[in-house]
Amino acid sequence: MKKLFLFGLSLFIVTFILGMVTWFGFEKNNNKVKTIEKQYDINKINRLIVNSDTADIKVTKGNTFKLVYKGKNKLNISNVDQTLQIAEMSATSKKMVDVNPFANHHGTLKIEVPSTKLKELKLTSNVSNIEVNHINSVNATLWNEKHGEINIDDSQFKSTQISGYETFVKANNSSLTDSEVNIEKGAIDINSTQVNNSVFKVVEGMINLKNMPAECVLKASIKNGDILLHYKDQPHNMMLKLNPENGRSIIKNKNIQNGKNGDGRHKIELYTTNGDIKVE
């Protein structure tokens, strides 16, 4: 009886090991990274729409209109009516814990765009990052559905909608006009960027407006967190309205007297529910 038990146990262990080796081998082959490269005629494209499940999106200036994808997921591409649409979709929902050591679900999706201005730029990510460098667009929509980063550098957008759940939004050396940025949890970090007629909203986190030009016109509000406004140069012709409901308003800029400088044409409104507002 004991020998029969040991034989059965040994057979189970051997079968289990062989099954695991076969499964891991299949998964390793099934998870190989593939590379897709395509080029397009810039004169036939004025709208770029990208939806990514897990791949990081990077849109940057280039000599040609070019797409390079490196990842393991399926890529659907459509080029119709001057609109290039790209969709990267994960094969599974990944709701369960994946113990496969060969699985690396983040890929990269890079699109190079010549200096010609786009009419529309629409980028959507699920659990990945969005990066935009040296891009000009009339309309821009950037959405991070669950968590990730949205980084904008040296770009100009005339009408912008940015939203995210657990998201960090950064804009550097750029221009945002008629923009609305909404974040549930995270931070909005604007640096050396011209902002006109724009609204920034965060439920929980922080809003940093650093090295801002004197001619900005904006509103910013946060429910739980602080707002920092720092001017790069001496502000002029500006009107400052600070509304900390349960917090302090601190003005450390000697060029602002009683919230106003000059004729007040450049209006800044800052609101917090639970947090401080600091102006430097």
GROMACS .gro file of C-alpha atoms in nm:
model
  280
    1MET     CA    1   0.000   0.000   0.000
    2LYS     CA    2   0.283   0.236   0.088
    3LYS     CA    3   0.463   0.157  -0.238
    4LEU     CA    4   0.144   0.222  -0.434
    5PHE     CA    5   0.102   0.559  -0.259
    6LEU     CA    6   0.463   0.660  -0.331
    7PHE     CA    7   0.424   0.553  -0.695
    8GLY     CA    8   0.109   0.763  -0.732
    9LEU     CA    9   0.269   1.063  -0.564
   10SER     CA   10   0.579   1.036  -0.786
   11LEU     CA   11   0.362   1.007  -1.097
   12PHE     CA   12   0.166   1.318  -0.993
   13ILE     CA   13   0.482   1.521  -0.929
   14VAL     CA   14   0.638   1.420  -1.263
   15THR     CA   15   0.316   1.495  -1.452
   16PHE     CA   16   0.282   1.831  -1.276
   17ILE     CA   17   0.641   1.932  -1.356
   18LEU     CA   18   0.607   1.828  -1.722
   19GLY     CA   19   0.281   2.022  -1.746
   20MET     CA   20   0.435   2.335  -1.596
   21VAL     CA   21   0.738   2.316  -1.827
   22THR     CA   22   0.511   2.275  -2.129
   23TRP     CA   23   0.287   2.566  -2.017
   24PHE     CA   24   0.576   2.802  -1.945
   25GLY     CA   25   0.733   2.711  -2.279
   26PHE     CA   26   0.408   2.787  -2.461
   27GLU     CA   27   0.365   3.114  -2.273
   28LYS     CA   28   0.722   3.217  -2.347
   29ASN     CA   29   0.668   3.171  -2.720
   30ASN     CA   30   0.327   3.336  -2.700
   31ASN     CA   31   0.468   3.642  -2.522
   32LYS     CA   32   0.745   3.727  -2.765
   33VAL     CA   33   0.788   4.097  -2.835
   34LYS     CA   34   0.698   4.197  -3.190
   35THR     CA   35   0.790   4.514  -3.376
   36ILE     CA   36   0.558   4.693  -3.619
   37GLU     CA   37   0.682   4.987  -3.829
   38LYS     CA   38   0.475   5.190  -4.075
   39GLN     CA   39   0.511   5.525  -4.254
   40TYR     CA   40   0.238   5.758  -4.380
   41ASP     CA   41   0.198   6.061  -4.605
   42ILE     CA   42   0.167   6.368  -4.382
   43ASN     CA   43  -0.040   6.546  -4.650
   44LYS     CA   44  -0.310   6.282  -4.609
   45ILE     CA   45  -0.338   6.290  -4.228
   46ASN     CA   46  -0.459   6.575  -4.007
   47ARG     CA   47  -0.615   6.375  -3.722
   48LEU     CA   48  -0.438   6.125  -3.496
   49ILE     CA   49  -0.639   5.901  -3.261
   50VAL     CA   50  -0.462   5.647  -3.039
   51ASN     CA   51  -0.612   5.404  -2.786
   52SER     CA   52  -0.373   5.200  -2.574
   53ASP     CA   53  -0.452   4.928  -2.325
   54THR     CA   54  -0.104   4.872  -2.178
   55ALA     CA   55   0.154   5.029  -2.411
   56ASP     CA   56   0.314   5.364  -2.330
   57ILE     CA   57   0.222   5.625  -2.592
   58LYS     CA   58   0.480   5.873  -2.720
   59VAL     CA   59   0.397   6.132  -2.986
   60THR     CA   60   0.694   6.339  -3.094
   61LYS     CA   61   0.821   6.554  -3.378
   62GLY     CA   62   0.995   6.372  -3.662
   63ASN     CA   63   1.099   6.410  -4.024
   64THR     CA   64   0.828   6.172  -4.147
   65PHE     CA   65   0.491   6.048  -4.023
   66LYS     CA   66   0.603   5.720  -3.871
   67LEU     CA   67   0.465   5.455  -3.635
   68VAL     CA   68   0.681   5.214  -3.434
   69TYR     CA   69   0.521   4.962  -3.198
   70LYS     CA   70   0.712   4.721  -2.975
   71GLY     CA   71   0.498   4.492  -2.766
   72LYS     CA   72   0.303   4.168  -2.743
   73ASN     CA   73  -0.053   4.278  -2.800
   74LYS     CA   74  -0.270   4.312  -3.107
   75LEU     CA   75  -0.251   4.640  -3.300
   76ASN     CA   76  -0.540   4.762  -3.516
   77ILE     CA   77  -0.464   5.046  -3.761
   78SER     CA   78  -0.707   5.243  -3.975
   79ASN     CA   79  -0.628   5.530  -4.213
   80VAL     CA   80  -0.951   5.675  -4.352
   81ASP     CA   81  -1.066   6.031  -4.431
   82GLN     CA   82  -0.737   6.193  -4.322
   83THR     CA   83  -0.769   6.025  -3.981
   84LEU     CA   84  -0.510   5.777  -3.856
   85GLN     CA   85  -0.654   5.555  -3.582
   86ILE     CA   86  -0.437   5.315  -3.381
   87ALA     CA   87  -0.568   5.075  -3.117
   88GLU     CA   88  -0.350   4.850  -2.899
   89MET     CA   89  -0.554   4.585  -2.718
   90SER     CA   90  -0.448   4.336  -2.453
   91ALA     CA   91  -0.540   3.975  -2.527
   92THR     CA   92  -0.686   3.927  -2.178
   93SER     CA   93  -0.839   4.152  -1.916
   94LYS     CA   94  -0.555   4.069  -1.667
   95LYS     CA   95  -0.798   4.088  -1.377
   96MET     CA   96  -0.635   3.786  -1.211
   97VAL     CA   97  -0.281   3.777  -1.075
   98ASP     CA   98  -0.048   3.666  -1.355
   99VAL     CA   99   0.227   3.435  -1.226
  100ASN     CA  100   0.384   3.394  -1.568
  101PRO     CA  101   0.749   3.509  -1.536
  102PHE     CA  102   0.767   3.579  -1.910
  103ALA     CA  103   0.473   3.821  -1.911
  104ASN     CA  104   0.567   4.188  -1.940
  105HIS     CA  105   0.254   4.369  -2.040
  106HIS     CA  106   0.396   4.717  -2.108
  107GLY     CA  107   0.493   4.788  -2.465
  108THR     CA  108   0.580   5.114  -2.642
  109LEU     CA  109   0.388   5.291  -2.915
  110LYS     CA  110   0.582   5.577  -3.072
  111ILE     CA  111   0.440   5.806  -3.341
  112GLU     CA  112   0.659   6.063  -3.513
  113VAL     CA  113   0.476   6.361  -3.664
  114PRO     CA  114   0.631   6.630  -3.890
  115SER     CA  115   0.600   6.994  -3.786
  116THR     CA  116   0.272   7.041  -3.974
  117LYS     CA  117  -0.006   7.129  -3.730
  118LEU     CA  118  -0.265   6.859  -3.659
  119LYS     CA  119  -0.634   6.947  -3.647
  120GLU     CA  120  -0.699   6.690  -3.377
  121LEU     CA  121  -0.490   6.480  -3.139
  122LYS     CA  122  -0.672   6.224  -2.924
  123LEU     CA  123  -0.473   5.991  -2.698
  124THR     CA  124  -0.628   5.744  -2.454
  125SER     CA  125  -0.440   5.512  -2.218
  126ASN     CA  126  -0.563   5.258  -1.967
  127VAL     CA  127  -0.273   5.174  -1.734
  128SER     CA  128   0.014   5.334  -1.925
  129ASN     CA  129   0.182   5.670  -1.978
  130ILE     CA  130   0.124   5.939  -2.241
  131GLU     CA  131   0.410   6.160  -2.360
  132VAL     CA  132   0.382   6.445  -2.612
  133ASN     CA  133   0.691   6.632  -2.736
  134HIS     CA  134   0.715   6.924  -2.984
  135ILE     CA  135   0.360   6.879  -3.117
  136ASN     CA  136   0.116   7.150  -3.233
  137SER     CA  137  -0.254   7.070  -3.250
  138VAL     CA  138  -0.573   7.273  -3.276
  139ASN     CA  139  -0.767   7.026  -3.058
  140ALA     CA  140  -0.612   6.783  -2.810
  141THR     CA  141  -0.778   6.523  -2.587
  142LEU     CA  142  -0.559   6.325  -2.347
  143TRP     CA  143  -0.719   6.067  -2.118
  144ASN     CA  144  -0.563   5.829  -1.866
  145GLU     CA  145  -0.845   5.594  -1.763
  146LYS     CA  146  -0.694   5.423  -1.455
  147HIS     CA  147  -0.340   5.525  -1.362
  148GLY     CA  148  -0.031   5.665  -1.530
  149GLU     CA  149   0.138   5.988  -1.634
  150ILE     CA  150   0.058   6.252  -1.895
  151ASN     CA  151   0.367   6.453  -1.992
  152ILE     CA  152   0.357   6.750  -2.233
  153ASP     CA  153   0.681   6.918  -2.342
  154ASP     CA  154   0.742   7.202  -2.589
  155SER     CA  155   0.394   7.169  -2.740
  156GLN     CA  156   0.110   7.405  -2.831
  157PHE     CA  157  -0.259   7.319  -2.797
  158LYS     CA  158  -0.541   7.565  -2.873
  159SER     CA  159  -0.822   7.361  -2.719
  160THR     CA  160  -0.739   7.089  -2.469
  161GLN     CA  161  -0.925   6.832  -2.260
  162ILE     CA  162  -0.710   6.631  -2.016
  163SER     CA  163  -0.853   6.386  -1.763
  164GLY     CA  164  -0.733   6.102  -1.544
  165TYR     CA  165  -0.809   5.895  -1.237
  166GLU     CA  166  -0.481   5.825  -1.052
  167THR     CA  167  -0.274   6.044  -1.278
  168PHE     CA  168   0.018   6.285  -1.274
  169VAL     CA  169  -0.008   6.560  -1.538
  170LYS     CA  170   0.300   6.761  -1.630
  171ALA     CA  171   0.332   7.042  -1.885
  172ASN     CA  172   0.667   7.208  -1.950
  173ASN     CA  173   0.764   7.491  -2.188
  174SER     CA  174   0.430   7.467  -2.364
  175SER     CA  175   0.118   7.668  -2.445
  176LEU     CA  176  -0.233   7.571  -2.334
  177THR     CA  177  -0.536   7.773  -2.445
  178ASP     CA  178  -0.901   7.702  -2.364
  179SER     CA  179  -0.795   7.397  -2.166
  180GLU     CA  180  -0.965   7.192  -1.897
  181VAL     CA  181  -0.769   6.945  -1.683
  182ASN     CA  182  -0.956   6.714  -1.443
  183ILE     CA  183  -0.779   6.466  -1.213
  184GLU     CA  184  -0.937   6.249  -0.943
  185LYS     CA  185  -0.619   6.160  -0.750
  186GLY     CA  186  -0.273   6.287  -0.835
  187ALA     CA  187  -0.109   6.613  -0.929
  188ILE     CA  188  -0.107   6.884  -1.193
  189ASP     CA  189   0.242   7.026  -1.244
  190ILE     CA  190   0.265   7.318  -1.488
  191ASN     CA  191   0.609   7.469  -1.548
  192SER     CA  192   0.713   7.762  -1.772
  193THR     CA  193   0.393   7.729  -1.971
  194GLN     CA  194   0.168   7.999  -2.116
  195VAL     CA  195  -0.187   7.930  -1.995
  196ASN     CA  196  -0.491   8.118  -2.127
  197ASN     CA  197  -0.860   8.075  -2.038
  198SER     CA  198  -0.795   7.739  -1.874
  199VAL     CA  199  -0.926   7.543  -1.574
  200PHE     CA  200  -0.736   7.294  -1.355
  201LYS     CA  201  -0.925   7.065  -1.115
  202VAL     CA  202  -0.801   6.800  -0.870
  203VAL     CA  203  -1.007   6.615  -0.609
  204GLU     CA  204  -0.714   6.488  -0.402
  205GLY     CA  205  -0.348   6.573  -0.452
  206MET     CA  206  -0.168   6.895  -0.546
  207ILE     CA  207  -0.157   7.172  -0.807
  208ASN     CA  208   0.182   7.330  -0.882
  209LEU     CA  209   0.200   7.629  -1.118
  210LYS     CA  210   0.572   7.705  -1.140
  211ASN     CA  211   0.771   7.968  -1.331
  212MET     CA  212   0.450   8.101  -1.481
  213PRO     CA  213   0.448   8.391  -1.730
  214ALA     CA  214   0.286   8.712  -1.610
  215GLU     CA  215   0.010   8.707  -1.876
  216CYS     CA  216  -0.164   8.385  -1.768
  217VAL     CA  217  -0.543   8.367  -1.726
  218LEU     CA  218  -0.668   8.061  -1.537
  219LYS     CA  219  -0.876   7.904  -1.262
  220ALA     CA  220  -0.759   7.620  -1.036
  221SER     CA  221  -0.943   7.428  -0.767
  222ILE     CA  222  -0.863   7.135  -0.539
  223LYS     CA  223  -1.075   6.963  -0.275
  224ASN     CA  224  -0.802   6.804  -0.063
  225GLY     CA  225  -0.456   6.949  -0.118
  226ASP     CA  226  -0.258   7.268  -0.172
  227ILE     CA  227  -0.207   7.507  -0.463
  228LEU     CA  228   0.125   7.676  -0.535
  229LEU     CA  229   0.154   7.963  -0.784
  230HIS     CA  230   0.503   8.088  -0.863
  231TYR     CA  231   0.567   8.364  -1.118
  232LYS     CA  232   0.874   8.349  -1.338
  233ASP     CA  233   0.879   8.726  -1.394
  234GLN     CA  234   0.723   9.020  -1.215
  235PRO     CA  235   0.344   8.996  -1.263
  236HIS     CA  236   0.171   9.294  -1.421
  237ASN     CA  237  -0.189   9.390  -1.495
  238MET     CA  238  -0.318   9.093  -1.298
  239MET     CA  239  -0.610   9.025  -1.064
  240LEU     CA  240  -0.568   8.754  -0.801
  241LYS     CA  241  -0.863   8.588  -0.624
  242LEU     CA  242  -0.778   8.338  -0.349
  243ASN     CA  243  -1.047   8.123  -0.185
  244PRO     CA  244  -0.915   7.871   0.073
  245GLU     CA  245  -1.226   7.739   0.249
  246ASN     CA  246  -1.039   7.551   0.523
  247GLY     CA  247  -0.682   7.669   0.485
  248ARG     CA  248  -0.456   7.969   0.448
  249SER     CA  249  -0.380   8.211   0.167
  250ILE     CA  250  -0.014   8.314   0.164
  251ILE     CA  251   0.117   8.585  -0.070
  252LYS     CA  252   0.495   8.620  -0.072
  253ASN     CA  253   0.521   8.824  -0.391
  254LYS     CA  254   0.579   9.189  -0.301
  255ASN     CA  255   0.461   9.301  -0.647
  256ILE     CA  256   0.105   9.197  -0.568
  257GLN     CA  257  -0.079   9.441  -0.342
  258ASN     CA  258  -0.423   9.338  -0.215
  259GLY     CA  259  -0.451   9.077  -0.490
  260LYS     CA  260  -0.417   9.324  -0.777
  261ASN     CA  261  -0.144   9.463  -0.998
  262GLY     CA  262  -0.209   9.719  -1.273
  263ASP     CA  263  -0.544   9.708  -1.454
  264GLY     CA  264  -0.615   9.343  -1.357
  265ARG     CA  265  -0.676   9.210  -1.708
  266HIS     CA  266  -0.493   8.881  -1.633
  267LYS     CA  267  -0.728   8.708  -1.390
  268ILE     CA  268  -0.620   8.421  -1.164
  269GLU     CA  269  -0.874   8.240  -0.941
  270LEU     CA  270  -0.756   7.972  -0.696
  271TYR     CA  271  -0.986   7.761  -0.476
  272THR     CA  272  -0.923   7.496  -0.208
  273THR     CA  273  -1.166   7.313   0.021
  274ASN     CA  274  -0.907   7.161   0.255
  275GLY     CA  275  -0.568   7.309   0.177
  276ASP     CA  276  -0.351   7.618   0.152
  277ILE     CA  277  -0.289   7.856  -0.136
  278LYS     CA  278   0.058   8.003  -0.173
  279VAL     CA  279   0.163   8.271  -0.423
  280GLU     CA  280   0.527   8.357  -0.482
   0.00000   0.00000   0.00000
